[in-house]
Amino acid sequence: MSPEFSNLTETNEKLDVITDLCKEMQDKTGIKLLWGTAKCFDHPRYMHGAGTSPSADVFAYTAAQIKKAVEATVKLGGTGYVFWGGREGYETLLNTNMGLELDNMARLMHMVVDYARSIGYTGDFYIEPKPKEPTKHQYDFDVATVVGFLRKYGLDKDFKMNVEANHATLAQHTFQHELRVARENGVFGSIDANQGDTLLGWDTDQFPTNVYDTALCMYEVLKAGGFVNGGLNFDAKARRGSFQPDDIFLSYIAGMDAFALGLRIAYKMIEDGRIDKFVEDRYASWTTGIGADIIAGKATIQDLEKYALEKGEVVSSLSSGRQEYLETVLNDIMFSL
Amino acid sequence: MSPEFSNLTETNEKLDVITDLCKEMQDKTGIKLLWGTAKCFDHPRYMHGAGTSPSADVFAYTAAQIKKAVEATVKLGGTGYVFWGGREGYETLLNTNMGLELDNMARLMHMVVDYARSIGYTGDFYIEPKPKEPTKHQYDFDVATVVGFLRKYGLDKDFKMNVEANHATLAQHTFQHELRVARENGVFGSIDANQGDTLLGWDTDQFPTNVYDTALCMYEVLKAGGFVNGGLNFDAKARRGSFQPDDIFLSYIAGMDAFALGLRIAYKMIEDGRIDKFVEDRYASWTTGIGADIIAGKATIQDLEKYALEKGEVVSSLSSGRQEYLETVLNDIMFSL
Amino acid sequence: MSPEFSNLTETNEKLDVITDLCKEMQDKTGIKLLWGTAKCFDHPRYMHGAGTSPSADVFAYTAAQIKKAVEATVKLGGTGYVFWGGREGYETLLNTNMGLELDNMARLMHMVVDYARSIGYTGDFYIEPKPKEPTKHQYDFDVATVVGFLRKYGLDKDFKMNVEANHATLAQHTFQHELRVARENGVFGSIDANQGDTLLGWDTDQFPTNVYDTALCMYEVLKAGGFVNGGLNFDAKARRGSFQPDDIFLSYIAGMDAFALGLRIAYKMIEDGRIDKFVEDRYASWTTGIGADIIAGKATIQDLEKYALEKGEVVSSLSSGRQEYLETVLNDIMFSL
Amino acid sequence: MSPEFSNLTETNEKLDVITDLCKEMQDKTGIKLLWGTAKCFDHPRYMHGAGTSPSADVFAYTAAQIKKAVEATVKLGGTGYVFWGGREGYETLLNTNMGLELDNMARLMHMVVDYARSIGYTGDFYIEPKPKEPTKHQYDFDVATVVGFLRKYGLDKDFKMNVEANHATLAQHTFQHELRVARENGVFGSIDANQGDTLLGWDTDQFPTNVYDTALCMYEVLKAGGFVNGGLNFDAKARRGSFQPDDIFLSYIAGMDAFALGLRIAYKMIEDGRIDKFVEDRYASWTTGIGADIIAGKATIQDLEKYALEKGEVVSSLSSGRQEYLETVLNDIMFSL
C-alpha cells in the first residue's frame, strides 16, 4: 500500500497517511477489508528469511513491521491477517539450522497473536502454504505441513489456512485436496483464487478459468460451511501478452465468471445428492455393528482378531469405488445446468 | 515371509511355522531382526485401503493381521515395527471421507501400540512416508505430514520415521530434507536405503550409488546420534536388465560401498568442522542480546518494535549464505578422503 | 490376441487360428480393424529393447514377429499398423550405444514398410510417442522427437502419429500440443484416448472425462481434416477400485460421452468462429506488405534492416494475446451448448 | 553489452563504440570471443516472440538486430553465434498459428546464415534448447526437437547445439542425454555450464558443483572429439543469499573446480577402459553374422524371419545390462583419482 522509506519510523508514518485515506474511502463506499498482511520477503534484509532469519535483528525488524501491519488491519476492520512465508525456508541445508528457524517462526506468531488480541483483534490469522519459490524449500509446504506446525507450537486455535490454487499444485496436490485437508482439520479460512499450469513448475498465478477446479473448490467451501472471516481474493495477474488496459477487465471477468459458474455447479452437486449419497453409503459399515464399536472405542484388537478369524475372507464387503461413474455424474451436473 | 492361505487361521498357522524356523536360524547365526511389518496393500481386500478402508470388516481384518505380525516381530526380537501405508490414501476425493479415514487410521495405530506394549514390545513403531503410488494420494505424504498426524492423534511418543530415499524425492524433497525434518522433530528412526531418479515420477527403488546422497544421509544420521533401534535396510532391486545371478551381489556391493563411503565422508565433514562452524557462526546473534532475549521469552513485540525503530536498517546484520563455497567444501572433503 | 507358445512357429500357427476366427467374426458383424501391432516389450527377450536390442538375434526375432503381425493386419483389413516402443530406449547411458540403436530402429522400420507395401498394404504406419516408462528414456519421446527421427531416416512418408493423451502429459506437453505438432507436420494419424493425472508421474491410462481435453483434442482433429485411416482407441482401464463388471460399461460410457461432448464443442468452436477469427487477425501482417514479402522470399536481411531502421520502434504493431478472453470464449461455448 | 536506446540507429551506433573498445581490449589481452548473440526476448516488442512474432514488423526488427549482432561477432572474431529462443514459443494454443511461426523462424535463420556467410563468417551457429520459461512452451524444447527442426528446414549443416545443463533437466533429460543426442547427430557445439535443481521446476542457473554431472558431461565432450568452435560458458549466477563480492570468486572457483575434476575423471574413464569395453562387448553381435548383414543392408525381413524360426528362443543371447556394476565402476574411478 505504501513503499518502504529510509527508516521504519518514516515508513510507518507514511503508512498511517495511506491507511487514514483508506479508512475514509471504506467509510464512504462501504467496501470492506478482507485481510491485511506485511511484505516480509522483498527487501534484501529478508533474503535469508524474516521470522526465520539467522539474524536476530532482522527478526526484530520483522516483528516491528508486522505489529504495524496488524494495527493497520485492525484500524481498517480487516477480518483476517495473512502470513505468507515466501522467504521462510532455506536454499541449502548445508547452511541451515532448521530447528531454530522453525522455533523462531513460532515465537513470532505467538507474539503477533498475543499483541493482536490485546488490541481487540477478533479475526483469523492465516498462513498461506507454498512449497517453494522463491526459496528452494519453504517451511509452509502445504496445508498438512502447516497444520502439523500449528499443533506442535499450540497455534492451531488462532490460525487458519489461506489456500492458493497454484500453490496447491506446486506441492503436487489438487486445489480440492488442500481445501479438503483444511476443512477436515477445521482450519479452512480463505482462498487465493488463481490457477497454475500443472505442466510448468513455477507459480504462474493465472486467472482461474478451469470450471472443474472452481466447482470442486466451491464444493469444499460449501461443505466447510462457507466463508466466515475469509473470502475469495484473486492472487492472479493477466499474462504478459495480455497487456492492453481492457485485459484487466477481461481477466477479472474470466475469473469471476469461472467462480460464479463453479458455485452454481457446487450447489447443484449438493442438491443433486448423488455424489454425497454415494460417499455416505460407501462408509455405511461404520455406523453399525463392528464399525460402530470401533469408532466408539469399544473394540480391542483382540476383539477384532476374533471377529476376523470367524468372519473369514472379507473382500466381498467391498463395493466399487466408481471413480469413472462419479466423474460422469460431475460432467452431467456441469453440462446440464 | 509366508503367503496368504485360504483363511486367516491357516495363514497364521503357516506363518508360525516359518517364524519358528527363523527364530532357530537367528539363534544359530546371530543374525538379528531389524523390523517386522505386515503386507496390508497387495490383496484385493485392501484395494480401498486397510486401516482406512471404507469397510469396517476390512479394518478388522487389518487389525488381526497386524496383531499377528507384531507378535511375530516380538517373537523374533525385532526392534522396530513398520507401517507402510501403500493403500492408505485415496484415488479420488469424489468418493472419499478423508476425515473418517484418518481418524480410523489413528484408531488402528493406538490399538496396535497398546497391544504391543501389553505383550512387552519395547521397540519403535515406524511410519514410512510416501506421497503416492500405488494410490493417487497417500496420507503419509512426507515426514512433516506424518509428524503432524502423529501429534494430532497423540501417537508421537511411540512412532518414529522409516525414511526412504526414493519416497523423499517423489514428494519433491531431498533425502537429506526428510531426514532433517525427522531429526529436528525427534522422530528419526530407520532408513530404507535406495535411490530414485528425479527425472522419473515413480518409485524406481534403485540401489543407491550416488555418494552425495549417501554422505548427506549419513551426516544427518550421525547428527541424530546414530541409529538406536533402526538401521539401514536396502529397499532396492536390481534393474530389470540386471538379470544375472551375480547382479544381486554386484548391486548390494554397489549400495553398501556407496553408504560406507558416505559414512566416511560424513564423519570427515564433522571432523573437518568447516560446515558446522559456518552454521554456528551464522546463527550467533541468537546467543546474546536481543536474540537471546527472544529465545528466553523475555522480549515482547513492543520491545522488538522499540529495538527496531532505534536500530534502523538491519540489512548489514546479514552475511552471505555461501552456498557455492559450502558445496566446494563438500567436494573438497569428498574427493580428498 | 494370442499368447506366445514355446517357439515362434507354434506361436504363429496359433495366431493364424485366432485371426481366422477374427476374420470370420468381422465378416459376420461388419466390425473393422482399426490397427494391428506386435507386443515387442513384454517378453524377457525384449528387456534391452526389440528393434534397439544390443543383440542382433533379438532384432531378427523382432522383425519376424512384426512381419507376422503385419500379415495379420493385412489379412484383417487393418488401416493402420502401430509401433509402440516401450522397450526402445535405455536405462543408463553408461551401457548404451545410442547411435547404433537408433540406426537399427530405422533399419527395422524400413524393412517393415517395404515388406508391407510388397504384400499390398496401403494403410498408415504409426509410431506412438512416449517419453519413458517402462524405460528410463524412450527414443520416441514425443511427437517432435519422432518427426525428427522419421525425417532423418526418410520414413516420414509412411509413418504418422498415434497420439496418446497420457503420454503427452508425461512428456510435459498438453494433449492438444502433441496433436497440433502432428497436424502442423502433416503426420496426424490416430488417437489413443485416455487421460493421465498431471500430478502423478506415471502412465495412469484413466478413462478420459475431462471435457476441456476432449474438446481441444477434437478441435485439432477437425482442423486436421478428421480421421483418415485412424480413429479413437481407448487405451484406458478402469481404476483398480472400479472392479465390478458394470464398471467396464460405466467407464466406456464415461469416456465416450466425454469425447462426444468434446466433438460437439469443437464443432461449435469452429462454427462460432471467434477463436479462429482472432488467430487469423492476429497474424494478418503476414498477408500483405513486408510480411508477404518475407514469406514469398523476396525480402533479404538487408531489406529488413532498412525497413526496421526507417520504421523505428515497432512495439505498437502488437496487440494483446487475449489468453483470458479466449479462455472465457471457450467456457462460453462449452457451457451453452 | 550495450543497452537499447531510443531507436535502432542510435542503439547500433552505441554498440559500435562498445565493440570497438572490446576489440581493442581483446587485441591487448589476447582474450577471445567464444560467441555472440542478440537479446531478442526482453523488450516488450518481443512479448509474443521475435522470429516467431505474429507481427511482421517485429520479425523485421529482429532480423535487423541479429544482423548487427552477427556483424559485431565477426568483427570481434567470435567462432559462434547463438540463438536463444526465450520468446520463440507460445502461451496458449488458442491464439497461436504454430505452423506459420515455425516456418518464419526457419526463414529468419536462413537469412542470418546466408548473410553471415556472405561477410565471411566461418564459425558455427548455435541453438540453445530450452523447453519453457519464460514461455509456456518454447519451440526449441530439447536437442532432439531442434535437430528435427533443423533437418526439416535444411539448416542442419550450419547449426550446432549450445547445450545448457539446467535446460536439459527442465526438459526431463539428464545433461548427459542432451549432449549424447547432440553428439550422435553430429551437432554438438558448445556448453552453457550450470546446474539446476531437479526438485524445482524453473531455471535456477546455479554454479555447477555436482561432479557426477561434470564428469559425464566431459566424457561426452571428449567422445565428441572435444570443442571445435565451442567452449564452456558459465550461464550461472550466485544464489541471492550469496551477495558478498567474494561470492563471485567463490562461485566461479566452485564451478571451474567441478569441471576440472570432471575432466580428469572423464579422461580416466576412457583410459580405464572398463566402461567403453563393456559397451563394445555388449553390441558385439552387430559386427559379425546376421548382425553385420543387417547393418550392411544384406538381410531382408524374410531372411530374418527364416533365421528367427530356425534359431528358436533368443533370450539367451542377452547378457546383463550391469547398471549397478557400471555405477560402481564410475564411483571407483571418481573416488580414486
PDB file of N, CA and C in Angstrom, chain C residues 10 15 34-35 55 71 95 116 164 182 204 240 245 268 297 317:
ATOM      1  N   GLU C  10       5.151 -72.246 -33.606  1.00  0.00           N
ATOM      2  CA  GLU C  10       3.891 -72.585 -32.949  1.00  0.00           C
ATOM      3  C   GLU C  10       3.081 -71.321 -32.633  1.00  0.00           C
ATOM      4  N   LEU C  15      -1.638 -68.107 -33.781  1.00  0.00           N
ATOM      5  CA  LEU C  15      -2.140 -66.774 -34.147  1.00  0.00           C
ATOM      6  C   LEU C  15      -3.022 -66.866 -35.396  1.00  0.00           C
ATOM      7  N   LEU C  34      -9.122 -51.338 -36.644  1.00  0.00           N
ATOM      8  CA  LEU C  34      -8.510 -50.010 -36.712  1.00  0.00           C
ATOM      9  C   LEU C  34      -7.016 -50.143 -37.016  1.00  0.00           C
ATOM     10  N   TRP C  35      -6.320 -50.914 -36.207  1.00  0.00           N
ATOM     11  CA  TRP C  35      -4.907 -51.157 -36.479  1.00  0.00           C
ATOM     12  C   TRP C  35      -4.419 -52.425 -35.809  1.00  0.00           C
ATOM     13  N   SER C  55      21.341 -57.158 -29.021  1.00  0.00           N
ATOM     14  CA  SER C  55      21.502 -58.473 -29.642  1.00  0.00           C
ATOM     15  C   SER C  55      20.885 -58.512 -31.032  1.00  0.00           C
ATOM     16  N   GLU C  71       1.248 -59.142 -41.501  1.00  0.00           N
ATOM     17  CA  GLU C  71       0.431 -60.050 -42.319  1.00  0.00           C
ATOM     18  C   GLU C  71      -0.973 -60.199 -41.732  1.00  0.00           C
ATOM     19  N   ASN C  95      25.764 -47.867 -20.462  1.00  0.00           N
ATOM     20  CA  ASN C  95      25.891 -49.128 -21.210  1.00  0.00           C
ATOM     21  C   ASN C  95      25.296 -49.063 -22.619  1.00  0.00           C
ATOM     22  N   ALA C 116       5.521 -54.659 -46.085  1.00  0.00           N
ATOM     23  CA  ALA C 116       4.072 -54.439 -46.043  1.00  0.00           C
ATOM     24  C   ALA C 116       3.568 -53.916 -47.382  1.00  0.00           C
ATOM     25  N   GLU C 164      -1.162 -40.468 -27.836  1.00  0.00           N
ATOM     26  CA  GLU C 164      -1.870 -40.846 -26.595  1.00  0.00           C
ATOM     27  C   GLU C 164      -1.840 -39.684 -25.618  1.00  0.00           C
ATOM     28  N   ALA C 182       1.682 -32.733 -34.518  1.00  0.00           N
ATOM     29  CA  ALA C 182       1.447 -33.747 -35.549  1.00  0.00           C
ATOM     30  C   ALA C 182       0.732 -33.129 -36.751  1.00  0.00           C
ATOM     31  N   THR C 204      -1.164 -43.430 -16.105  1.00  0.00           N
ATOM     32  CA  THR C 204      -2.310 -43.984 -15.371  1.00  0.00           C
ATOM     33  C   THR C 204      -3.381 -44.549 -16.295  1.00  0.00           C
ATOM     34  N   ARG C 240      -8.318 -49.529 -10.312  1.00  0.00           N
ATOM     35  CA  ARG C 240      -8.320 -50.801  -9.598  1.00  0.00           C
ATOM     36  C   ARG C 240      -9.540 -50.905  -8.703  1.00  0.00           C
ATOM     37  N   PRO C 245     -18.165 -55.726 -12.576  1.00  0.00           N
ATOM     38  CA  PRO C 245     -18.305 -55.887 -14.032  1.00  0.00           C
ATOM     39  C   PRO C 245     -18.921 -54.672 -14.723  1.00  0.00           C
ATOM     40  N   LYS C 268     -18.690 -26.613 -32.473  1.00  0.00           N
ATOM     41  CA  LYS C 268     -19.252 -25.295 -32.178  1.00  0.00           C
ATOM     42  C   LYS C 268     -18.171 -24.217 -32.104  1.00  0.00           C
ATOM     43  N   GLY C 297       9.794 -14.872 -49.893  1.00  0.00           N
ATOM     44  CA  GLY C 297      11.233 -14.981 -50.088  1.00  0.00           C
ATOM     45  C   GLY C 297      11.822 -13.797 -50.837  1.00  0.00           C
ATOM     46  N   SER C 317       2.978  -2.315 -33.045  1.00  0.00           N
ATOM     47  CA  SER C 317       2.383  -3.234 -34.027  1.00  0.00           C
ATOM     48  C   SER C 317       1.752  -4.443 -33.338  1.00  0.00           C
TER      49      SER C 317
END
